[in-house]
Amino acid sequence: MRLICPNCGAQYEVPTEVIPEAGRDVQCSNCGHTWFQYHPDHAAYEPDDIEADEYAVEEDTAEASAPPSPPEPEPEPPEEPPVPEAPPAPEAGPAPGTTGPQRRSLDPSVASVLREEAEREAQARKADSGALETQPDLGLDSPSETDEERRARQARERMARMRGPSAEVDPHPPEEKPQSETGSRSQMLPDVDEINQTLRSATDRRPVETPQGRAPEIEEERRGGFSRGFFLMILLLVVIVALYVLAAPLAEMVPALAPLLETYVAEINDLRVWLQDSVAGLTAPTAE
């Protein structure tokens, strides 16, 4: 037996035995709607016909007892749309050939701005065309340059690099006259004395002599070195004497240094005895 939900139309296949002959209430599991289901063998259409007849009799009774409804008002005729008025005829003007329209004069500031824009655009277009037409230098040697000229140019560049940034190099050296193949190639080679002078270190270079003597810079350097050495020796002597005099207080303050300080004091005492004996030996012959 097939059950069809009157609300959502869901269909269910159930055994016929679950519905009694008198019928029963069933509920749709899909939408929750509940209705009364008759058995298939039960005459389910007779009560429906009776209910339909009773409903028709009730409608007839209600219509007879109701007061007559007032007649419907007649619809009003639609309003006619207003007729648009015709536009006035244009006045006859002068013939187009007699007088032309007057042109409005351009503001001078606007004209100058437009002129500058046109010039700028023309310059940009010219620059673009120039960038497309020109070709940068690819660094290739000129075909007219010979091997001798190339070697001479490379030698000059090496000499300029060895001399350092102080040496001024002419970016456009004078063009040399081409030499014959039979000529001597000794002029193309770099000077050995110049190379030795550039490679000599600053300490090996001879001091520059002037008519008044050596350069003052070298004298100042020597004087400064002597002063530094003298003060260093004085400082070392002061440290030695201070350690000898303050050995006992330092040993009390730092007991771990006591053996070292005792050894140091003993060495200084031996040195004093040796100096005393040496001085006595030197002064003894003169005293006799």
Short mmCIF file of C-alpha atoms in Angstrom, two decimals:
data_model
loop_
_atom_site.label_atom_id
_atom_site.label_comp_id
_atom_site.label_asym_id
_atom_site.label_seq_id
_atom_site.Cartn_x
_atom_site.Cartn_y
_atom_site.Cartn_z
CA MET A 1 0.00 0.00 0.00
CA ARG A 2 1.33 3.45 -0.95
CA LEU A 3 0.79 6.48 1.26
CA ILE A 4 1.16 9.96 -0.28
CA CYS A 5 1.53 13.03 1.93
CA PRO A 6 -1.02 15.69 0.81
CA ASN A 7 1.31 18.46 2.04
CA CYS A 8 4.75 17.68 0.58
CA GLY A 9 3.94 14.78 -1.76
CA ALA A 10 6.26 12.29 -0.05
CA GLN A 11 5.42 8.66 -0.86
CA TYR A 12 5.68 5.70 1.52
CA GLU A 13 5.26 1.97 0.80
CA VAL A 14 3.67 0.27 3.86
CA PRO A 15 1.98 -3.12 4.34
CA THR A 16 -1.81 -3.11 4.07
CA GLU A 17 -2.16 -4.73 7.50
CA VAL A 18 -0.93 -1.62 9.32
CA ILE A 19 -4.05 0.34 8.27
CA PRO A 20 -7.26 -1.00 9.90
CA GLU A 21 -10.54 -1.11 7.96
CA ALA A 22 -11.90 1.88 9.89
CA GLY A 23 -8.75 3.89 9.03
CA ARG A 24 -6.18 5.64 11.24
CA ASP A 25 -4.16 8.85 11.60
CA VAL A 26 -0.74 8.86 9.95
CA GLN A 27 2.04 11.45 10.08
CA CYS A 28 4.58 12.35 7.39
CA SER A 29 8.15 11.91 8.61
CA ASN A 30 9.36 14.50 6.08
CA CYS A 31 7.22 17.55 6.92
CA GLY A 32 5.37 16.38 10.05
CA HIS A 33 1.89 16.74 8.47
CA THR A 34 -0.85 14.47 9.94
CA TRP A 35 -3.91 13.20 8.06
CA PHE A 36 -6.52 10.40 8.35
CA GLN A 37 -5.84 7.44 6.07
CA TYR A 38 -8.66 4.98 5.15
CA HIS A 39 -8.20 1.31 4.41
CA PRO A 40 -8.07 0.51 0.68
CA ASP A 41 -11.20 -1.67 0.93
CA HIS A 42 -13.22 1.00 2.79
CA ALA A 43 -15.68 3.18 0.84
CA ALA A 44 -13.94 6.44 1.56
CA TYR A 45 -15.81 8.53 -0.97
CA GLU A 46 -19.35 8.48 0.54
CA PRO A 47 -18.63 10.76 3.53
CA ASP A 48 -16.80 13.12 1.23
CA ASP A 49 -19.83 13.41 -1.03
CA ILE A 50 -22.11 14.05 1.94
CA GLU A 51 -19.82 16.74 3.28
CA ALA A 52 -19.66 18.35 -0.16
CA ASP A 53 -23.49 18.47 -0.40
CA GLU A 54 -23.80 19.98 3.07
CA TYR A 55 -21.19 22.60 2.17
CA ALA A 56 -23.10 23.52 -1.02
CA VAL A 57 -26.42 23.89 0.90
CA GLU A 58 -24.75 26.16 3.44
CA GLU A 59 -23.37 28.37 0.68
CA ASP A 60 -26.80 28.73 -0.95
CA THR A 61 -28.41 29.67 2.39
CA ALA A 62 -25.73 32.26 3.07
CA GLU A 63 -26.17 33.84 -0.35
CA ALA A 64 -29.96 34.04 0.06
CA SER A 65 -29.82 35.66 3.50
CA ALA A 66 -27.13 38.19 2.54
CA PRO A 67 -28.38 41.71 1.59
CA PRO A 68 -28.08 42.67 -2.04
CA SER A 69 -24.77 44.29 -2.78
CA PRO A 70 -24.82 47.82 -4.15
CA PRO A 71 -24.24 48.13 -7.89
CA GLU A 72 -20.68 48.69 -8.91
CA PRO A 73 -19.94 52.24 -10.04
CA GLU A 74 -19.30 52.71 -13.69
CA PRO A 75 -15.68 53.29 -14.53
CA GLU A 76 -14.79 56.85 -15.35
CA PRO A 77 -13.70 57.49 -18.90
CA PRO A 78 -9.95 57.94 -19.23
CA GLU A 79 -8.71 61.46 -19.41
CA GLU A 80 -7.47 62.58 -22.76
CA PRO A 81 -3.77 63.45 -22.80
CA PRO A 82 -3.08 67.15 -23.31
CA VAL A 83 -2.21 68.09 -26.82
CA PRO A 84 1.35 69.51 -26.92
CA GLU A 85 1.55 73.01 -28.21
CA ALA A 86 3.44 73.54 -31.38
CA PRO A 87 6.82 75.27 -30.87
CA PRO A 88 7.01 78.79 -32.22
CA ALA A 89 8.52 79.12 -35.63
CA PRO A 90 12.16 80.28 -35.56
CA GLU A 91 12.74 83.80 -36.63
CA ALA A 92 14.29 84.24 -39.97
CA GLY A 93 17.97 85.10 -39.50
CA PRO A 94 20.51 86.38 -41.94
CA ALA A 95 21.69 84.14 -44.69
CA PRO A 96 24.64 81.89 -43.79
CA GLY A 97 26.70 83.25 -46.61
CA THR A 98 26.39 86.90 -45.65
CA THR A 99 28.02 86.90 -42.17
CA GLY A 100 30.16 84.07 -40.66
CA PRO A 101 30.25 83.13 -36.95
CA GLN A 102 32.62 85.22 -34.90
CA ARG A 103 35.56 83.23 -33.55
CA ARG A 104 36.37 83.56 -29.88
CA SER A 105 39.89 84.84 -29.21
CA LEU A 106 42.18 82.44 -27.25
CA ASP A 107 43.55 83.49 -23.88
CA PRO A 108 47.30 84.32 -24.15
CA SER A 109 48.16 82.21 -21.08
CA VAL A 110 46.32 79.20 -22.51
CA ALA A 111 48.03 79.72 -25.85
CA SER A 112 51.48 79.80 -24.19
CA VAL A 113 50.72 76.59 -22.25
CA LEU A 114 49.61 74.84 -25.43
CA ARG A 115 52.71 76.05 -27.25
CA GLU A 116 54.99 74.73 -24.46
CA GLU A 117 53.23 71.37 -24.51
CA ALA A 118 53.70 71.13 -28.28
CA GLU A 119 57.40 71.98 -28.00
CA ARG A 120 57.92 69.45 -25.19
CA GLU A 121 56.19 66.73 -27.18
CA ALA A 122 58.30 67.54 -30.25
CA GLN A 123 61.51 67.34 -28.18
CA ALA A 124 60.46 64.01 -26.65
CA ARG A 125 59.66 62.63 -30.10
CA LYS A 126 63.04 63.84 -31.38
CA ALA A 127 64.84 62.25 -28.40
CA ASP A 128 63.07 58.94 -28.99
CA SER A 129 64.02 58.95 -32.65
CA GLY A 130 67.64 59.83 -31.75
CA ALA A 131 67.82 57.01 -29.19
CA LEU A 132 66.67 54.55 -31.83
CA GLU A 133 69.03 55.76 -34.51
CA THR A 134 72.24 56.09 -32.45
CA GLN A 135 74.31 53.07 -31.46
CA PRO A 136 76.59 53.09 -28.40
CA ASP A 137 80.26 52.30 -28.61
CA LEU A 138 80.80 48.56 -28.34
CA GLY A 139 84.41 48.88 -27.18
CA LEU A 140 85.85 47.48 -30.39
CA ASP A 141 89.25 48.66 -31.53
CA SER A 142 89.46 50.71 -34.63
CA PRO A 143 90.41 48.58 -37.63
CA SER A 144 93.06 51.15 -38.58
CA GLU A 145 94.99 50.58 -35.29
CA THR A 146 98.03 48.38 -35.78
CA ASP A 147 99.50 45.87 -33.35
CA GLU A 148 102.38 48.20 -32.48
CA GLU A 149 100.04 51.06 -31.61
CA ARG A 150 97.85 48.79 -29.49
CA ARG A 151 100.87 47.48 -27.52
CA ALA A 152 102.13 51.02 -26.98
CA ARG A 153 98.72 52.14 -25.74
CA GLN A 154 98.51 49.16 -23.34
CA ALA A 155 102.00 49.97 -22.02
CA ARG A 156 100.98 53.57 -21.34
CA GLU A 157 97.86 52.38 -19.48
CA ARG A 158 99.93 50.02 -17.31
CA MET A 159 102.36 52.82 -16.48
CA ALA A 160 99.45 55.10 -15.52
CA ARG A 161 97.98 52.44 -13.22
CA MET A 162 101.36 51.84 -11.53
CA ARG A 163 101.94 55.54 -10.96
CA GLY A 164 98.66 55.83 -9.11
CA PRO A 165 95.93 58.49 -9.14
CA SER A 166 98.46 61.32 -8.61
CA ALA A 167 99.81 60.92 -12.10
CA GLU A 168 97.66 62.82 -14.51
CA VAL A 169 96.89 60.90 -17.65
CA ASP A 170 95.83 62.74 -20.73
CA PRO A 171 92.48 61.21 -21.83
CA HIS A 172 93.27 62.21 -25.41
CA PRO A 173 96.96 61.45 -26.02
CA PRO A 174 98.47 62.91 -29.17
CA GLU A 175 98.38 60.65 -32.13
CA GLU A 176 101.70 59.04 -32.85
CA LYS A 177 103.02 58.89 -36.32
CA PRO A 178 103.09 55.37 -37.74
CA GLN A 179 106.59 53.93 -37.75
CA SER A 180 108.02 51.71 -40.36
CA GLU A 181 108.34 48.02 -39.68
CA THR A 182 112.13 48.24 -40.10
CA GLY A 183 112.42 50.92 -37.39
CA SER A 184 113.61 50.20 -33.89
CA ARG A 185 110.98 49.01 -31.41
CA SER A 186 112.94 50.14 -28.39
CA GLN A 187 110.86 53.32 -28.14
CA MET A 188 107.66 51.29 -27.75
CA LEU A 189 108.89 49.47 -24.63
CA PRO A 190 108.41 51.12 -21.20
CA ASP A 191 111.37 52.65 -19.39
CA VAL A 192 112.90 50.27 -16.83
CA ASP A 193 114.05 53.09 -14.55
CA GLU A 194 110.54 54.52 -14.33
CA ILE A 195 109.11 51.10 -13.49
CA ASN A 196 111.69 50.57 -10.72
CA GLN A 197 111.00 53.99 -9.28
CA THR A 198 107.25 53.34 -9.14
CA LEU A 199 107.69 49.88 -7.62
CA ARG A 200 110.14 51.04 -4.93
CA SER A 201 108.46 51.25 -1.54
CA ALA A 202 108.27 54.42 0.47
CA THR A 203 110.85 53.18 3.02
CA ASP A 204 113.45 52.40 0.36
CA ARG A 205 113.25 55.77 -1.35
CA ARG A 206 116.07 58.17 -0.73
CA PRO A 207 115.29 61.30 1.26
CA VAL A 208 114.80 64.39 -0.80
CA GLU A 209 117.77 66.74 -0.51
CA THR A 210 117.33 70.50 -0.69
CA PRO A 211 119.92 73.27 -0.82
CA GLN A 212 119.24 73.98 2.86
CA GLY A 213 119.57 70.32 3.88
CA ARG A 214 117.16 67.45 4.12
CA ALA A 215 113.46 67.91 3.88
CA PRO A 216 111.88 69.18 7.12
CA GLU A 217 109.39 66.33 7.16
CA ILE A 218 112.13 63.72 7.57
CA GLU A 219 113.79 65.76 10.34
CA GLU A 220 110.51 66.01 12.20
CA GLU A 221 109.94 62.27 11.89
CA ARG A 222 113.39 61.49 13.30
CA ARG A 223 113.01 63.99 16.13
CA GLY A 224 109.61 62.54 17.01
CA GLY A 225 110.98 58.98 17.04
CA PHE A 226 113.83 59.93 19.38
CA SER A 227 111.43 61.66 21.77
CA ARG A 228 109.11 58.66 21.87
CA GLY A 229 112.03 56.29 22.60
CA PHE A 230 113.43 58.52 25.36
CA PHE A 231 110.08 58.84 27.15
CA LEU A 232 109.52 55.10 26.85
CA MET A 233 112.82 54.35 28.59
CA ILE A 234 112.05 56.86 31.35
CA LEU A 235 108.65 55.24 31.90
CA LEU A 236 110.20 51.76 32.07
CA LEU A 237 112.76 52.94 34.64
CA VAL A 238 110.02 54.49 36.79
CA VAL A 239 108.07 51.22 36.76
CA ILE A 240 111.16 49.20 37.78
CA VAL A 241 111.96 51.54 40.69
CA ALA A 242 108.31 51.64 41.83
CA LEU A 243 108.09 47.84 41.95
CA TYR A 244 111.37 47.66 43.93
CA VAL A 245 110.29 50.29 46.45
CA LEU A 246 106.70 49.08 46.89
CA ALA A 247 107.49 45.34 46.94
CA ALA A 248 106.72 44.90 50.67
CA PRO A 249 103.31 46.70 50.63
CA LEU A 250 102.30 44.85 47.48
CA ALA A 251 103.23 41.49 49.07
CA GLU A 252 101.03 42.30 52.07
CA MET A 253 98.12 43.38 49.87
CA VAL A 254 98.42 40.41 47.46
CA PRO A 255 100.00 37.43 49.23
CA ALA A 256 100.02 35.39 46.02
CA LEU A 257 102.60 37.80 44.53
CA ALA A 258 104.94 37.61 47.54
CA PRO A 259 107.33 34.93 46.05
CA LEU A 260 107.62 36.79 42.75
CA LEU A 261 108.26 40.11 44.46
CA GLU A 262 110.95 38.56 46.72
CA THR A 263 112.73 37.12 43.68
CA TYR A 264 112.47 40.47 41.90
CA VAL A 265 113.94 42.37 44.91
CA ALA A 266 116.80 39.85 45.17
CA GLU A 267 117.65 40.29 41.46
CA ILE A 268 117.65 44.07 41.82
CA ASN A 269 119.93 43.84 44.88
CA ASP A 270 122.38 41.64 42.95
CA LEU A 271 122.30 44.16 40.10
CA ARG A 272 123.07 46.99 42.52
CA VAL A 273 126.02 45.08 44.01
CA TRP A 274 127.39 44.40 40.52
CA LEU A 275 127.08 48.07 39.54
CA GLN A 276 128.78 49.13 42.78
CA ASP A 277 131.69 46.75 42.21
CA SER A 278 132.04 47.90 38.59
CA VAL A 279 132.11 51.56 39.55
CA ALA A 280 134.59 50.85 42.35
CA GLY A 281 136.85 48.97 39.94
CA LEU A 282 136.82 51.87 37.49
CA THR A 283 137.52 54.52 40.10
CA ALA A 284 140.24 52.58 42.01
CA PRO A 285 143.18 53.28 39.57
CA THR A 286 142.41 56.97 39.48
CA ALA A 287 142.35 57.13 43.30
CA GLU A 288 145.88 55.61 43.54
#
